[in-house]
PDB file of C-alpha atoms in Angstrom:
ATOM      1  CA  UNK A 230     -87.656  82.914  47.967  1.00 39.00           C
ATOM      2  CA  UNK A 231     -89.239  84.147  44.759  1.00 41.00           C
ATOM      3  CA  UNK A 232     -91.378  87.042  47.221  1.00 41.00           C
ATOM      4  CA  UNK A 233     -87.762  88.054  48.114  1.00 44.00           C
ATOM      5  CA  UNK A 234     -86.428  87.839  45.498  1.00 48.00           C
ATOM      6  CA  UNK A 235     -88.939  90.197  43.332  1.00 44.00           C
ATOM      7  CA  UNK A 236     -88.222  92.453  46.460  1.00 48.00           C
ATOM      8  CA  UNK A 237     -84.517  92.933  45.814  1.00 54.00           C
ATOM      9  CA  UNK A 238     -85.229  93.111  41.915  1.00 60.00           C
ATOM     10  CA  UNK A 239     -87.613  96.286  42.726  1.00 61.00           C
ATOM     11  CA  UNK A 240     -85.157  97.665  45.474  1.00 76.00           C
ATOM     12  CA  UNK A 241     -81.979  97.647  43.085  1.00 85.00           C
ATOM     13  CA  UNK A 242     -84.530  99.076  40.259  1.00 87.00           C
ATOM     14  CA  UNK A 243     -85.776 101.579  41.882  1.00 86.00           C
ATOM     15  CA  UNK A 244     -82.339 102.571  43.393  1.00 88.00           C
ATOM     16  CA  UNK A 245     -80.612 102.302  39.705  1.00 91.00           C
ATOM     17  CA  UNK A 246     -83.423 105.204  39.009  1.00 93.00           C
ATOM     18  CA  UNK A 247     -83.024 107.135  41.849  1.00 92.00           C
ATOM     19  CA  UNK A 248     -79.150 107.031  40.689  1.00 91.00           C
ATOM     20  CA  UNK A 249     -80.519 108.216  37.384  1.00 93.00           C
ATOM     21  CA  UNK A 250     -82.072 111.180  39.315  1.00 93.00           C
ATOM     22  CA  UNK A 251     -78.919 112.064  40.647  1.00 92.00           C
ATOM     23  CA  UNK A 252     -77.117 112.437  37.608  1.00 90.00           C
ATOM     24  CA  UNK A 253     -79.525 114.490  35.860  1.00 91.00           C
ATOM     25  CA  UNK A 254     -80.363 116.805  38.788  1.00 91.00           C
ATOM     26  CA  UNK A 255     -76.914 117.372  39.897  1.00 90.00           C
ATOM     27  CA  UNK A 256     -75.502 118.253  36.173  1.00 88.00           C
ATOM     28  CA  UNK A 257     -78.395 120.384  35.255  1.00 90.00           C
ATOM     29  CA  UNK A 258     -78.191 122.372  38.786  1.00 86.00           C
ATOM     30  CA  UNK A 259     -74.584 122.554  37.826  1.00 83.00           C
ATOM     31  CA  UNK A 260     -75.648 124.259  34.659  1.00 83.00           C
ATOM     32  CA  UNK A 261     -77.939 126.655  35.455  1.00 85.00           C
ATOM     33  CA  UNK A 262     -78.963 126.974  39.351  1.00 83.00           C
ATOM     34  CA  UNK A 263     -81.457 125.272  41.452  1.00 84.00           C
ATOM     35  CA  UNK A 264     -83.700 127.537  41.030  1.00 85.00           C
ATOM     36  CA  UNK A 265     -84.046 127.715  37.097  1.00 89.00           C
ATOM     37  CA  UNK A 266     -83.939 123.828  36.537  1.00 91.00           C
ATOM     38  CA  UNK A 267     -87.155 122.547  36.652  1.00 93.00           C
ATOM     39  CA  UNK A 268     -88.905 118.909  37.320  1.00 93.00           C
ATOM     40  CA  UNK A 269     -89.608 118.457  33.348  1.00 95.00           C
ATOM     41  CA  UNK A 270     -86.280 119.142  32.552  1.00 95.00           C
ATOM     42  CA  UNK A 271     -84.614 116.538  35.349  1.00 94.00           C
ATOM     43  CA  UNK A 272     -86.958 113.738  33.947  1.00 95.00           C
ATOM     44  CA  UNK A 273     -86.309 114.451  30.064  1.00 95.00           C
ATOM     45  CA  UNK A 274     -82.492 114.321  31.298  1.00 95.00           C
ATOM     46  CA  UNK A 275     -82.931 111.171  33.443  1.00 94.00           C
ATOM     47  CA  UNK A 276     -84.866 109.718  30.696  1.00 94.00           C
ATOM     48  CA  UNK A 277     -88.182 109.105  32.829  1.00 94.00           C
ATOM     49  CA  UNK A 278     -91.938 109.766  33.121  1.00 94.00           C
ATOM     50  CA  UNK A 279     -91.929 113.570  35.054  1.00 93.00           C
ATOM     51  CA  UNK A 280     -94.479 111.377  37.800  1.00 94.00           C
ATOM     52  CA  UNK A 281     -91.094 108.789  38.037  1.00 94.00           C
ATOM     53  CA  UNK A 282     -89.376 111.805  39.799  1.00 93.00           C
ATOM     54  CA  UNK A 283     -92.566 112.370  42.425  1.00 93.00           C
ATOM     55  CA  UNK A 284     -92.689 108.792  42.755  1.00 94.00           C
ATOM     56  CA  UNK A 285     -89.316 108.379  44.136  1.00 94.00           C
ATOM     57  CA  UNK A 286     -89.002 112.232  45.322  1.00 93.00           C
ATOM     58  CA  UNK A 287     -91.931 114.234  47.080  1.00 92.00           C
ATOM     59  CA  UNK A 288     -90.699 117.781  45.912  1.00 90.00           C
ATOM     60  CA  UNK A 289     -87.620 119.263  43.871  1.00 89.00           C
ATOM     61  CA  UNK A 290     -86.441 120.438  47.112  1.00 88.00           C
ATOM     62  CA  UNK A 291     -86.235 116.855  48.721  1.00 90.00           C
ATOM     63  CA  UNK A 292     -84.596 115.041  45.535  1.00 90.00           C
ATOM     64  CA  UNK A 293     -81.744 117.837  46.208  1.00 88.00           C
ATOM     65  CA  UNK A 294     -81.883 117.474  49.841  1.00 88.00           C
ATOM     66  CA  UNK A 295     -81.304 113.288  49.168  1.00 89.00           C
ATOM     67  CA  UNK A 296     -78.659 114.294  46.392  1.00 89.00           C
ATOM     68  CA  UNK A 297     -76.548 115.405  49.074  1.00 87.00           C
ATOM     69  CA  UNK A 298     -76.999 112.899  51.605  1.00 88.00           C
ATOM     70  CA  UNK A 299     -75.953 110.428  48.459  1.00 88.00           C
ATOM     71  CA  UNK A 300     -72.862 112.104  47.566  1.00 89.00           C
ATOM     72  CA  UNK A 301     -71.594 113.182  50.914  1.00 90.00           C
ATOM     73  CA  UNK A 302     -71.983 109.568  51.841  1.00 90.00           C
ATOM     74  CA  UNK A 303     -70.184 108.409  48.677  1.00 90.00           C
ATOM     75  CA  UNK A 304     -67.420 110.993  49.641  1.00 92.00           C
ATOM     76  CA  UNK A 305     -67.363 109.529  53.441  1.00 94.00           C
ATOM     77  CA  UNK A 306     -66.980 105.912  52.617  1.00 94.00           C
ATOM     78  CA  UNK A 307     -64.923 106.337  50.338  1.00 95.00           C
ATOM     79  CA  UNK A 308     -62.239 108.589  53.267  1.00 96.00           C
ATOM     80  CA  UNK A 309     -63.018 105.685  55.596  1.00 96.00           C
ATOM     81  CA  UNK A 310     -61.921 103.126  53.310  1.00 97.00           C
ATOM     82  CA  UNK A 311     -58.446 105.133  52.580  1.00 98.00           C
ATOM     83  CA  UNK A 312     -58.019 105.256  56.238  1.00 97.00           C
ATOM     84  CA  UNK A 313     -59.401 101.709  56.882  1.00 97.00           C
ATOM     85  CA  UNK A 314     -56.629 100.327  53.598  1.00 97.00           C
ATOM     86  CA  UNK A 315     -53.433 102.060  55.557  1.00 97.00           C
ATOM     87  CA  UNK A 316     -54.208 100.686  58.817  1.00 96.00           C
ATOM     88  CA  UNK A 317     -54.477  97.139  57.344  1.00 97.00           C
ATOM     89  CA  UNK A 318     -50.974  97.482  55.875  1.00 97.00           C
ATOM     90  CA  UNK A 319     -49.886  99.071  58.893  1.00 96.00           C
ATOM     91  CA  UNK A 320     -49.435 102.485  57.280  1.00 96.00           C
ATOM     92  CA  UNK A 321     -49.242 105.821  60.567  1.00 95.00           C
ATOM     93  CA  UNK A 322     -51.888 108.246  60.646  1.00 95.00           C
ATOM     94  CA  UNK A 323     -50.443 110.481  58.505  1.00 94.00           C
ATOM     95  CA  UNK A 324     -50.076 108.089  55.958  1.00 96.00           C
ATOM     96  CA  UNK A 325     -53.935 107.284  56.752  1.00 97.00           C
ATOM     97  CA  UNK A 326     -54.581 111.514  56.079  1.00 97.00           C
ATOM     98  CA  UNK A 327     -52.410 111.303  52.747  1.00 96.00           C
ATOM     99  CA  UNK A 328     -54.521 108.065  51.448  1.00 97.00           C
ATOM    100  CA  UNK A 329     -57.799 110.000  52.277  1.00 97.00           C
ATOM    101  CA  UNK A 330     -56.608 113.467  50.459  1.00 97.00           C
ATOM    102  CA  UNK A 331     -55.576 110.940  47.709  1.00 97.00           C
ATOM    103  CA  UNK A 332     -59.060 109.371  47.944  1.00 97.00           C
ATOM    104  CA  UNK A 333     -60.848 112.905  47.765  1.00 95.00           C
ATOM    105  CA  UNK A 334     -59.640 113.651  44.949  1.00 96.00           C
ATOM    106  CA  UNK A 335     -60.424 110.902  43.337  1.00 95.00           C
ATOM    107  CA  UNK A 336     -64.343 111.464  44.029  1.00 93.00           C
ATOM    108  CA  UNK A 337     -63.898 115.244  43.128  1.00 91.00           C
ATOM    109  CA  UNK A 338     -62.530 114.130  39.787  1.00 92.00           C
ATOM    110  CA  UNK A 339     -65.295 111.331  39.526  1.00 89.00           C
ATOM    111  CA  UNK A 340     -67.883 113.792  40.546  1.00 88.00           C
ATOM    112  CA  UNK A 341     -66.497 117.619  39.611  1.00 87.00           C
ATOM    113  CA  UNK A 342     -69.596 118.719  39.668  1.00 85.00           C
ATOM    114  CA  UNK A 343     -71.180 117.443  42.641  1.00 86.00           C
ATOM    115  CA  UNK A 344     -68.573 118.656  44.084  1.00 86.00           C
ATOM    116  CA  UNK A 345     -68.734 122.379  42.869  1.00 84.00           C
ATOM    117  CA  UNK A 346     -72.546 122.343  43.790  1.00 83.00           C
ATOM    118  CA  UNK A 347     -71.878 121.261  47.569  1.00 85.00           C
ATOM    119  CA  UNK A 348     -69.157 123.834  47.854  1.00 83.00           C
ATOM    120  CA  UNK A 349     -71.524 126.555  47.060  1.00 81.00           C
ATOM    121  CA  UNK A 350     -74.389 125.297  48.914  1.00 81.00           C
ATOM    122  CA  UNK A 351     -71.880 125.433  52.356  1.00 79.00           C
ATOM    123  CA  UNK A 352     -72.219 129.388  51.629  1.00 78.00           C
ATOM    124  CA  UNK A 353     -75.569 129.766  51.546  1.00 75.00           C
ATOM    125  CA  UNK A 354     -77.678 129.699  54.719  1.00 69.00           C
ATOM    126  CA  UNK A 355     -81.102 130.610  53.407  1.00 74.00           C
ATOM    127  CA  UNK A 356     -81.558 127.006  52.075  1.00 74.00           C
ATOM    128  CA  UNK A 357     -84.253 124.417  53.218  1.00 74.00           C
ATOM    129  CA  UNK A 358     -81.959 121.581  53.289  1.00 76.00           C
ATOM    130  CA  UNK A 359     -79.017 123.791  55.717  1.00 80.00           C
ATOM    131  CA  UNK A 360     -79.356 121.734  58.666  1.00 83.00           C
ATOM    132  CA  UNK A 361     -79.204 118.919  56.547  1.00 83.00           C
ATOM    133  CA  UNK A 362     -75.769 120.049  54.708  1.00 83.00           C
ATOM    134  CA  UNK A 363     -74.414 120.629  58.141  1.00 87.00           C
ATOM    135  CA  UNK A 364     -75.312 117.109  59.194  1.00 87.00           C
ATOM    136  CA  UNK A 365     -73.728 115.707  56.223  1.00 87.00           C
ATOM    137  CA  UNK A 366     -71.115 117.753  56.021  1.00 89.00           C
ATOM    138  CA  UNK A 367     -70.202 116.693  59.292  1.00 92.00           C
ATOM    139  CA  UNK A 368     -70.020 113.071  58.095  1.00 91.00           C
ATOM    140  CA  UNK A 369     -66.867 113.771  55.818  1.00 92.00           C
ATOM    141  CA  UNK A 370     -65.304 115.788  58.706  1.00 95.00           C
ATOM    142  CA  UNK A 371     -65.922 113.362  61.417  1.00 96.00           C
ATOM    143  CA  UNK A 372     -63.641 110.478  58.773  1.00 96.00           C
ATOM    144  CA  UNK A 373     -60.554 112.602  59.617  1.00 97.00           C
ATOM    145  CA  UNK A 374     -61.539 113.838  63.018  1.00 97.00           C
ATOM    146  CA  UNK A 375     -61.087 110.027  64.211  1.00 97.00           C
ATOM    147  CA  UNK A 376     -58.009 109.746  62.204  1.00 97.00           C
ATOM    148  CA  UNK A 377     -56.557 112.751  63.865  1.00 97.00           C
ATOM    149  CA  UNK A 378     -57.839 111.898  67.186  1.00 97.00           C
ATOM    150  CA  UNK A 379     -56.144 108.923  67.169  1.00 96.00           C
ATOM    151  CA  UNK A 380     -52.712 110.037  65.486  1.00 95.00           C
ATOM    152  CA  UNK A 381     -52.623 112.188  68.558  1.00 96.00           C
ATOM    153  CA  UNK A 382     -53.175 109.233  71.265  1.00 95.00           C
ATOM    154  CA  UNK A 383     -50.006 107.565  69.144  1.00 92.00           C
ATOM    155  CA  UNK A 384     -47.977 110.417  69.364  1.00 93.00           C
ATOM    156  CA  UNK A 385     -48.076 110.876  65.959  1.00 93.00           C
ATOM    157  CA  UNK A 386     -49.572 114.670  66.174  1.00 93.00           C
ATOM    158  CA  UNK A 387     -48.994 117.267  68.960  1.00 92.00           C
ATOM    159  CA  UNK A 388     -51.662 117.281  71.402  1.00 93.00           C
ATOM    160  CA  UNK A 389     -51.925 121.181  70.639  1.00 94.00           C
ATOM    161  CA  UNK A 390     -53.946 120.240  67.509  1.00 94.00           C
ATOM    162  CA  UNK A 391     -57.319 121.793  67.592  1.00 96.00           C
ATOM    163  CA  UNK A 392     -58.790 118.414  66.025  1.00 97.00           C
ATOM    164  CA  UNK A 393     -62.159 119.529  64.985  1.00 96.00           C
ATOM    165  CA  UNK A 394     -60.960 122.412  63.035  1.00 96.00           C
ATOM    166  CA  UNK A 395     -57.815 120.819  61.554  1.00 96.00           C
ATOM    167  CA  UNK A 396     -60.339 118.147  60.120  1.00 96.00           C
ATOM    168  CA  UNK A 397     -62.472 120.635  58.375  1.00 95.00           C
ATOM    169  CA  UNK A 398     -59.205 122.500  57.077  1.00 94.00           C
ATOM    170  CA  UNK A 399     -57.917 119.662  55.585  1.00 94.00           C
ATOM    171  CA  UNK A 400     -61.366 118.201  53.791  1.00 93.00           C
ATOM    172  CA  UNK A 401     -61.472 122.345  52.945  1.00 91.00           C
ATOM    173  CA  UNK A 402     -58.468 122.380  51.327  1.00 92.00           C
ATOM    174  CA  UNK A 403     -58.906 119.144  49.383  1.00 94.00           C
ATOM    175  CA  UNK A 404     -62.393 120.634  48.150  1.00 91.00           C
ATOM    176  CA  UNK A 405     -60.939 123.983  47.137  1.00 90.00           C
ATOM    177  CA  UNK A 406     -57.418 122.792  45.331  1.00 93.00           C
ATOM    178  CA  UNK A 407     -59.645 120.541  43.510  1.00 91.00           C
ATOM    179  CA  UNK A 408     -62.493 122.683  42.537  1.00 88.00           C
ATOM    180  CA  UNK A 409     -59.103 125.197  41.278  1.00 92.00           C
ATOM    181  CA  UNK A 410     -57.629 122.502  39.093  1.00 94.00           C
ATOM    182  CA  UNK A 411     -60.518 121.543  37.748  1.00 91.00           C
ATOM    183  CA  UNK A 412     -61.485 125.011  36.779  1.00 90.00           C
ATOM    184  CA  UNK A 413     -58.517 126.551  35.952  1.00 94.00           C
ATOM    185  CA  UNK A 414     -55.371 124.142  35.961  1.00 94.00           C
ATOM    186  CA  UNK A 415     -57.134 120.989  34.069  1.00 93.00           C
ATOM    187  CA  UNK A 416     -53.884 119.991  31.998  1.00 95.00           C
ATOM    188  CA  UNK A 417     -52.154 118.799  35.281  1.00 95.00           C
ATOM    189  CA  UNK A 418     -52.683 115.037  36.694  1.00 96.00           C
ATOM    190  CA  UNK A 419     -54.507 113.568  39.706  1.00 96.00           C
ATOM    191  CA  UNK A 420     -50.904 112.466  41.087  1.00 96.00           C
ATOM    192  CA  UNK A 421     -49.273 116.183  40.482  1.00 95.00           C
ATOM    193  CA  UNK A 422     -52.351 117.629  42.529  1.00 96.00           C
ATOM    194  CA  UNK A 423     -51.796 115.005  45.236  1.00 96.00           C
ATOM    195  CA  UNK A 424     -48.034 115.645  45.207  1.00 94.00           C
ATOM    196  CA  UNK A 425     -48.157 118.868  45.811  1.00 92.00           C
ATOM    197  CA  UNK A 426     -51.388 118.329  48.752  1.00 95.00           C
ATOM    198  CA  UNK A 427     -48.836 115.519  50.157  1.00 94.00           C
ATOM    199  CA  UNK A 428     -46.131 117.682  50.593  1.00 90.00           C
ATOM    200  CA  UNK A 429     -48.079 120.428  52.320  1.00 89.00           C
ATOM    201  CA  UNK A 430     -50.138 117.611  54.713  1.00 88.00           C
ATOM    202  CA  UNK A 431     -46.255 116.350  55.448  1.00 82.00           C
ATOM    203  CA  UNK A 432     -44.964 119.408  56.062  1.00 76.00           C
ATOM    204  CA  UNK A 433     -47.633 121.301  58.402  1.00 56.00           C
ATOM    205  CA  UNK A 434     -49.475 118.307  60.391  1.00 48.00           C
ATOM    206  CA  UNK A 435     -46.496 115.702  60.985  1.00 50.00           C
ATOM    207  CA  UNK A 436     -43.617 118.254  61.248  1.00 49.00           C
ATOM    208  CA  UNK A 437     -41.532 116.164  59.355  1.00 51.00           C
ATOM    209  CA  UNK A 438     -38.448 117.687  57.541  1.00 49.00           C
TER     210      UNK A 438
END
């Protein structure tokens, strides 16, 4: 018992300063660019030893690479667990899609930039980590591909959908009206920008008047 529990003491330390990592490297990358922010400066930020960051991260390349595997997942749980909430209080699938734009927002506002950093990394394509954005990205999408999928075996959505590409319109357009109130409309709420996403999501997926 003591063995295991040393174990779980060292697991939830060293993931409390991997956490740490992700803070600093994702705020100073925000700042100035992947390419000017340097190993030294992610430790002094983090507040650890520059060999805490090689301990827990082979490369620069790889802590960035596991930074967004982190938040993606964040950003995925977090859809599922909208979607998961409405179906236990018997919510329809396009109340399921309005409690997941609801719950994107919330993350983008938690994490602006995060956010703004993944958004630019979709377009580049020169980038070690590509095939791992895609994989991730894919993650987020796949959350509202199921809801969709199954809105459509209800009855809920036309079968004409194109599912795949409705999914990654909607977690687009989530991304992008956030990243534009953050940058340039900050003085309105979370609940005006999910009024006026609500409205739209109502309007052009369930065909409701």
């Amino acid at each position: 018992m003591e063995s295991s529990s040393a174990a779980s003491g060292g697991s939830t330390r060293r993931e409390a300063t991997r956490q740490k990592l992700y803070e600093a490297a994702v705020t100073l990358i925000a700042e100035q660019g992947f390419s000017a922010t340097t190993v030294d400066e992610i430790a002094e930020r983090a507040g650890v030893a520059k060999g805490t960051v090689y301990y827990n991260f082979a490369s620069k390349s790889v802590l960035f690479e596991e930074l967004l595997r982190h938040g993606v997942g964040l950003l995925a749980a977090s859809l599922r667990e909208a979607a998961e909430q409405t179906a236990r209080d018997g919510g329809s699938k396009v109340d399921a899609l309005d409690a997941m734009v609801r719950a994107g927002l919330v993350f983008i506002d938690r994490y602006p930039s995060f956010t703004q950093l993944y958004v630019a990394e979709l377009w580049r394509t020169n980038r070690a980590w590509q095939s791992t954005l895609m994989v991730v990205r894919q993650q987020a999408v796949a959350v509202v591909e199921g809801v969709l999928r199954e809105g459509v075996e209800k009855g809920e959505f036309s079968e004409e959908i194109d599912v795949p590409l409705t999914a990654s319109a909607l977690v687009g357009m989530v991304l992008v009206a956030a990243l534009d109130w953050k940058s340039f409309q900050p003085e309105r709420s979370l609940d005006d920008v999910h009024s006026a996403l609500s409205r739209l999501l109502q309007g052009r997926v369930s065909g409701r008047d």
